[in-house]
Amino acid sequence: MRERLLVVTTLLEAHPFMGHGTSVRHIRRFPLGTYPYLVDYSIGRDAIIVRRFRHASRQPLS
């Protein structure tokens, strides 16, 4: 799973708008694909900032 997360973050650095927008302004979401996890991130000036990494079936706290 760690390798998949590294692949996804590298992919998002190259193509930051691949993820879907969320109801939270400036936060986008991308699934890990073969694993049931989601990466919530924002697009920084020079980097992708991972805000949250969670299991897809878990309800968000807020």
PDB file of C-alpha atoms in Angstrom:
ATOM      1  CA  MET A   1       0.000   0.000   0.000  1.00  0.00           C
ATOM      2  CA  ARG A   2       2.885   2.373   0.702  1.00  0.00           C
ATOM      3  CA  GLU A   3       4.121   1.972  -2.883  1.00  0.00           C
ATOM      4  CA  ARG A   4       0.643   2.728  -4.246  1.00  0.00           C
ATOM      5  CA  LEU A   5       0.434   5.852  -2.073  1.00  0.00           C
ATOM      6  CA  LEU A   6       3.800   7.030  -3.413  1.00  0.00           C
ATOM      7  CA  VAL A   7       2.647   6.393  -6.989  1.00  0.00           C
ATOM      8  CA  VAL A   8      -0.575   8.330  -6.403  1.00  0.00           C
ATOM      9  CA  THR A   9       1.148  11.309  -4.789  1.00  0.00           C
ATOM     10  CA  THR A  10       3.706  11.438  -7.608  1.00  0.00           C
ATOM     11  CA  LEU A  11       0.883  11.286 -10.141  1.00  0.00           C
ATOM     12  CA  LEU A  12      -0.990  14.069  -8.353  1.00  0.00           C
ATOM     13  CA  GLU A  13       2.125  16.241  -8.332  1.00  0.00           C
ATOM     14  CA  ALA A  14       2.274  15.934 -12.115  1.00  0.00           C
ATOM     15  CA  HIS A  15      -1.513  16.245 -12.613  1.00  0.00           C
ATOM     16  CA  PRO A  16      -2.966  17.956  -9.523  1.00  0.00           C
ATOM     17  CA  PHE A  17      -6.527  18.291 -10.849  1.00  0.00           C
ATOM     18  CA  MET A  18      -7.015  14.533 -11.345  1.00  0.00           C
ATOM     19  CA  GLY A  19      -8.839  14.233  -8.035  1.00  0.00           C
ATOM     20  CA  HIS A  20     -12.478  15.124  -7.547  1.00  0.00           C
ATOM     21  CA  GLY A  21     -13.537  18.320  -5.832  1.00  0.00           C
ATOM     22  CA  THR A  22     -15.191  17.987  -2.430  1.00  0.00           C
ATOM     23  CA  SER A  23     -17.689  20.103  -0.547  1.00  0.00           C
ATOM     24  CA  VAL A  24     -14.751  21.688   1.301  1.00  0.00           C
ATOM     25  CA  ARG A  25     -13.246  24.552  -0.647  1.00  0.00           C
ATOM     26  CA  HIS A  26      -9.763  23.847  -2.097  1.00  0.00           C
ATOM     27  CA  ILE A  27      -9.800  20.177  -1.026  1.00  0.00           C
ATOM     28  CA  ARG A  28      -9.726  17.458  -3.672  1.00  0.00           C
ATOM     29  CA  ARG A  29     -10.035  13.674  -3.244  1.00  0.00           C
ATOM     30  CA  PHE A  30      -8.365  10.777  -5.015  1.00  0.00           C
ATOM     31  CA  PRO A  31      -8.871   7.039  -4.347  1.00  0.00           C
ATOM     32  CA  LEU A  32      -5.923   4.673  -3.991  1.00  0.00           C
ATOM     33  CA  GLY A  33      -7.532   2.331  -6.512  1.00  0.00           C
ATOM     34  CA  THR A  34      -6.799  -1.239  -5.462  1.00  0.00           C
ATOM     35  CA  TYR A  35      -7.020  -0.284  -1.778  1.00  0.00           C
ATOM     36  CA  PRO A  36     -10.168   1.122  -0.120  1.00  0.00           C
ATOM     37  CA  TYR A  37      -8.495   4.352   0.965  1.00  0.00           C
ATOM     38  CA  LEU A  38      -8.962   7.979  -0.040  1.00  0.00           C
ATOM     39  CA  VAL A  39      -6.428  10.780  -0.117  1.00  0.00           C
ATOM     40  CA  ASP A  40      -7.759  14.280   0.526  1.00  0.00           C
ATOM     41  CA  TYR A  41      -5.324  16.925  -0.633  1.00  0.00           C
ATOM     42  CA  SER A  42      -4.954  20.551  -1.576  1.00  0.00           C
ATOM     43  CA  ILE A  43      -2.808  22.109  -4.240  1.00  0.00           C
ATOM     44  CA  GLY A  44      -0.054  24.234  -2.772  1.00  0.00           C
ATOM     45  CA  ARG A  45       2.144  26.721  -4.559  1.00  0.00           C
ATOM     46  CA  ASP A  46       4.953  24.201  -5.129  1.00  0.00           C
ATOM     47  CA  ALA A  47       3.542  20.912  -3.811  1.00  0.00           C
ATOM     48  CA  ILE A  48       0.555  18.712  -3.163  1.00  0.00           C
ATOM     49  CA  ILE A  49      -0.440  18.880   0.508  1.00  0.00           C
ATOM     50  CA  VAL A  50      -2.041  15.690   1.826  1.00  0.00           C
ATOM     51  CA  ARG A  51      -4.706  16.771   4.309  1.00  0.00           C
ATOM     52  CA  ARG A  52      -6.208  13.404   5.178  1.00  0.00           C
ATOM     53  CA  PHE A  53      -5.755   9.720   4.410  1.00  0.00           C
ATOM     54  CA  ARG A  54      -8.704   7.544   5.398  1.00  0.00           C
ATOM     55  CA  HIS A  55     -10.555   4.302   4.754  1.00  0.00           C
ATOM     56  CA  ALA A  56     -13.296   4.838   2.172  1.00  0.00           C
ATOM     57  CA  SER A  57     -16.088   3.280   4.257  1.00  0.00           C
ATOM     58  CA  ARG A  58     -15.367   5.432   7.310  1.00  0.00           C
ATOM     59  CA  GLN A  59     -17.551   8.464   7.848  1.00  0.00           C
ATOM     60  CA  PRO A  60     -15.700  11.775   8.149  1.00  0.00           C
ATOM     61  CA  LEU A  61     -15.628  13.408  11.591  1.00  0.00           C
ATOM     62  CA  SER A  62     -16.937  16.707  10.260  1.00  0.00           C
TER      63      SER A  62
END
